Amino acid sequence: MTHMPARGFESYEGTTVNLDDRPTTGAPSTVSSIPLSEPGVKSNGEQSIGHLVKNASAQVSTLVRAEVALAKAEAIEEAKKAAIGSILTIIAGVIALYASFFFFYFIGELLSEWLPRWASFGIVFLILLVITIAAAIGGVILFKKITGPKKTIASVKETSQILPGKGDHSATGEHASSSGSKGASATK
């Protein structure tokens, strides 16, 4: 015959424990159950499907957040390069516009002491043109150094190869439905 314990008492395998006895060491008055196995793990040691899906979705979420953070970091780095290239190109234009008028007029007048006036101002114009071209080439070189987010692209490709069914359109039937709609529209 089973014996029902009185209020305040719990019975475990024939042993009666009084939960109302308050320890003097400051420990809590309630006893929480101590699981003998990890939550979500079956008795044979395998994890349940729900636990596996929960873990997989958490890991995919973490992976996506890491991919976004990597893309942001690379984009910021490339934007800094683009800003520096733009600033150098603008500086080259401003210098070519303002300084050329005053400084190169002086050089033209100075050269006209030894050469005909037309030749001296022709030389000044060529010097101005060379400086402008050099600054523009420097800006173009900096713009060409700007690259896409290579690490992010490589990581996304690696992730798509690891995850089953991702990037494989034949498994979802996407190509079949799109080609079927083309055939249906061609017959109309």
XYZ file of C-alpha atoms in Angstrom:
188
model
C 0.000 0.000 0.000
C 1.354 3.429 -0.911
C 1.682 5.947 1.799
C 0.908 9.617 1.011
C 3.294 11.882 2.907
C 1.930 14.641 5.110
C 2.100 18.280 4.074
C 5.678 19.522 4.303
C 7.096 16.053 3.827
C 8.261 14.356 0.655
C 8.927 10.674 0.286
C 11.656 9.319 -1.967
C 12.048 5.561 -2.183
C 10.918 4.943 1.341
C 12.897 7.833 2.853
C 10.955 10.702 4.346
C 12.460 14.189 4.186
C 11.010 17.148 6.037
C 11.237 20.238 3.822
C 10.083 22.545 6.606
C 13.300 22.111 8.568
C 15.266 25.288 7.988
C 19.019 24.834 7.832
C 21.067 27.142 9.982
C 23.743 27.712 7.310
C 21.656 30.173 5.257
C 20.852 27.750 2.452
C 17.477 28.142 0.711
C 14.504 26.446 2.336
C 13.353 24.750 -0.872
C 15.089 21.926 -2.612
C 15.041 22.152 -6.373
C 15.216 18.994 -8.359
C 18.597 18.087 -9.728
C 18.316 16.619 -13.202
C 20.273 13.443 -13.697
C 20.704 14.143 -17.408
C 21.069 17.197 -19.597
C 17.750 18.695 -20.750
C 16.827 17.583 -24.262
C 18.976 14.442 -24.069
C 17.296 11.057 -24.230
C 18.155 8.260 -21.812
C 20.419 6.594 -24.391
C 22.530 9.788 -24.702
C 21.110 11.054 -28.008
C 19.611 14.524 -28.219
C 15.985 14.983 -29.176
C 15.045 16.363 -32.595
C 13.632 19.526 -31.019
C 16.872 20.134 -29.131
C 18.922 19.570 -32.301
C 16.725 21.966 -34.310
C 17.015 24.567 -31.543
C 20.813 24.240 -31.527
C 21.014 24.383 -35.333
C 18.827 27.481 -35.579
C 20.844 29.219 -32.865
C 24.092 28.386 -34.655
C 22.747 29.573 -38.033
C 21.578 32.810 -36.409
C 25.014 33.341 -34.878
C 26.655 32.585 -38.226
C 24.461 35.099 -40.071
C 25.214 37.787 -37.484
C 28.943 37.100 -37.847
C 28.677 37.332 -41.665
C 26.907 40.698 -41.391
C 29.541 42.004 -38.964
C 32.321 40.913 -41.333
C 30.610 42.608 -44.278
C 30.235 45.836 -42.281
C 33.905 45.812 -41.273
C 35.068 45.278 -44.855
C 32.680 47.910 -46.226
C 33.911 50.499 -43.726
C 37.526 49.784 -44.650
C 36.797 50.135 -48.377
C 34.750 53.301 -47.802
C 37.754 54.875 -46.076
C 39.904 54.125 -49.141
C 37.244 55.624 -51.421
C 37.044 58.761 -49.272
C 40.812 59.251 -49.367
C 40.853 58.772 -53.147
C 38.013 61.274 -53.560
C 39.722 63.834 -51.359
C 42.985 63.538 -53.302
C 41.164 63.948 -56.604
C 39.301 67.027 -55.334
C 42.519 68.519 -53.976
C 44.165 67.986 -57.353
C 41.323 69.819 -59.070
C 41.371 72.748 -56.664
C 45.132 73.143 -56.931
C 44.992 72.953 -60.697
C 42.296 75.623 -60.812
C 43.506 78.257 -58.347
C 47.249 77.884 -58.037
C 47.772 77.565 -61.746
C 46.459 81.026 -62.446
C 48.756 82.918 -60.061
C 51.838 80.746 -59.820
C 52.024 79.741 -63.446
C 51.430 83.289 -64.647
C 54.512 84.247 -62.654
C 56.526 81.420 -64.213
C 55.323 82.429 -67.685
C 56.497 85.996 -67.137
C 59.801 84.751 -65.747
C 60.414 82.504 -68.773
C 59.519 85.353 -71.115
C 62.808 87.004 -70.088
C 64.716 84.294 -72.029
C 62.097 82.954 -74.497
C 59.396 84.470 -76.617
C 56.256 85.135 -74.556
C 54.137 82.511 -76.395
C 56.768 79.792 -75.736
C 57.075 80.643 -72.044
C 53.301 80.440 -71.464
C 53.157 77.223 -73.534
C 55.725 75.662 -71.211
C 53.739 76.821 -68.162
C 50.588 75.244 -69.602
C 52.392 71.909 -70.143
C 53.721 71.943 -66.559
C 50.188 72.563 -65.265
C 48.864 69.733 -67.427
C 51.518 67.266 -66.140
C 50.717 68.087 -62.488
C 46.988 67.643 -63.098
C 47.505 64.304 -64.869
C 49.787 63.036 -62.068
C 47.190 63.890 -59.402
C 44.396 62.277 -61.437
C 46.447 59.097 -61.942
C 47.103 58.967 -58.175
C 43.351 59.188 -57.521
C 42.572 56.490 -60.107
C 45.194 54.168 -58.605
C 43.610 54.550 -55.167
C 40.140 53.882 -56.615
C 41.409 50.707 -58.304
C 42.739 49.438 -54.959
C 39.181 49.375 -53.633
C 37.991 45.778 -53.607
C 34.769 44.042 -52.728
C 34.291 42.251 -49.424
C 36.422 39.219 -50.402
C 36.395 37.605 -46.950
C 32.611 37.874 -46.691
C 32.059 36.406 -50.160
C 34.398 33.495 -49.409
C 32.714 32.879 -46.056
C 29.224 32.932 -47.595
C 30.323 30.471 -50.299
C 31.786 28.184 -47.641
C 28.606 28.401 -45.585
C 26.415 27.582 -48.580
C 28.507 24.475 -49.241
C 28.258 23.333 -45.619
C 24.507 23.816 -45.177
C 22.491 21.156 -47.027
C 19.908 22.372 -49.538
C 21.164 25.976 -49.518
C 22.025 27.270 -52.977
C 20.777 24.049 -54.585
C 17.745 25.194 -56.595
C 17.099 21.792 -58.128
C 16.062 20.395 -54.743
C 13.383 23.055 -54.297
C 12.054 22.740 -57.826
C 12.636 26.422 -58.532
C 14.044 25.852 -62.027
C 11.289 23.459 -62.958
C 8.551 25.914 -61.993
C 10.208 28.821 -63.794
C 10.754 26.823 -66.983
C 7.194 25.545 -66.757
C 5.873 29.088 -66.588
C 7.900 30.030 -69.672
C 6.405 27.145 -71.591
C 2.911 28.067 -70.450
C 3.328 31.683 -71.520
C 4.741 30.634 -74.898
C 1.652 28.527 -75.678
C -0.774 31.375 -74.918
